[in-house]
Amino acid sequence: MFQFNYKLKVAERVKAKCERHPRYNPERDGRGGIKGGCSTCFSLFDLHQARLSLDAAHRDFLRRALPWTRVRQPRNRSNAPRQNDPPFGSQPL
Ligand SMILES: [Zn+2]
């Protein structure tokens, strides 16, 4: 039997700003908002595009993995009720 395991974990915090164009926001201004072909702003734009691609890949991963996903039981968190997941058999069929 062939079996593989994937554990996906992404946690990066980035705070980037162009020194010359501190008001440039790649999410709001897009590629067209880059002034004078500024390489730093282009880098910010590319970073934003990479972020969007990563989000899309993450969503695709979750969607494809969902049928095989096993929910891990939280350890030492009995005081955090799981509202979206009632105990098995607690609801009438
Ligand atoms: Zn710039």
XYZ file of C-alpha atoms and ligand atoms in Angstrom:
94
model
C 0.000 0.000 0.000
C 1.327 3.372 -1.019
C 0.921 6.123 1.479
C 2.274 9.606 1.853
C 1.964 12.302 4.423
C 1.929 16.028 3.936
C 2.030 18.546 6.657
C 1.520 22.073 5.424
C 2.557 24.910 7.632
C 3.205 28.444 6.416
C 3.809 31.299 8.777
C 5.781 34.232 7.514
C 5.314 37.813 8.510
C 6.550 40.421 6.071
C 6.414 44.168 6.373
C 7.834 45.763 3.244
C 7.832 49.335 2.065
C 9.591 51.290 -0.656
C 11.773 54.018 0.786
C 11.137 56.310 -2.174
C 7.427 55.564 -2.537
C 6.151 54.764 0.944
C 2.543 55.169 -0.178
C 2.786 52.500 -2.859
C 0.529 49.591 -2.034
C 0.769 46.725 -4.556
C -2.609 45.369 -3.499
C -4.380 48.674 -4.088
C -2.225 50.324 -6.770
C -1.234 47.301 -8.836
C 1.474 47.303 -11.457
C 0.167 50.507 -12.985
C 0.791 52.400 -9.755
C 4.556 51.927 -9.929
C 6.229 55.260 -10.591
C 9.299 55.605 -12.781
C 9.897 51.862 -13.063
C 11.062 51.715 -9.458
C 12.717 48.347 -8.903
C 11.752 48.241 -5.234
C 8.088 48.826 -6.030
C 8.314 46.115 -8.698
C 9.732 43.809 -6.045
C 6.809 44.645 -3.770
C 4.416 43.957 -6.612
C 6.094 40.613 -7.335
C 5.970 39.785 -3.637
C 2.250 40.504 -3.627
C 1.755 38.293 -6.687
C 3.706 35.509 -4.988
C 1.480 35.898 -1.956
C -1.637 35.557 -4.113
C -0.185 32.477 -5.793
C 0.669 30.993 -2.426
C -2.862 31.618 -1.163
C -4.323 30.008 -4.272
C -2.011 27.011 -3.912
C -2.936 26.729 -0.235
C -6.651 26.740 -1.053
C -6.097 24.164 -3.784
C -4.081 22.011 -1.392
C -6.791 22.167 1.271
C -9.529 21.414 -1.246
C -7.712 18.381 -2.607
C -6.584 17.160 0.795
C -9.975 17.507 2.459
C -11.255 13.988 1.647
C -8.155 12.502 3.301
C -7.691 14.963 6.086
C -7.660 13.563 9.570
C -8.608 16.014 12.263
C -6.120 15.911 15.086
C -7.559 15.944 18.536
C -6.414 19.047 20.387
C -4.276 18.373 23.402
C -5.041 20.030 26.727
C -7.674 22.251 25.201
C -10.796 20.766 26.682
C -12.014 24.242 27.629
C -12.236 25.281 23.969
C -15.509 23.852 22.664
C -15.679 23.099 18.960
C -18.897 24.741 17.859
C -18.966 23.611 14.248
C -18.440 19.975 15.037
C -21.028 18.442 17.347
C -20.208 15.022 18.817
C -21.013 12.101 16.621
C -24.583 10.931 17.050
C -25.740 14.023 18.897
C -27.989 15.147 16.062
C -31.072 13.214 14.887
C -30.808 11.839 11.390
Zn 9.356 52.610 -5.199
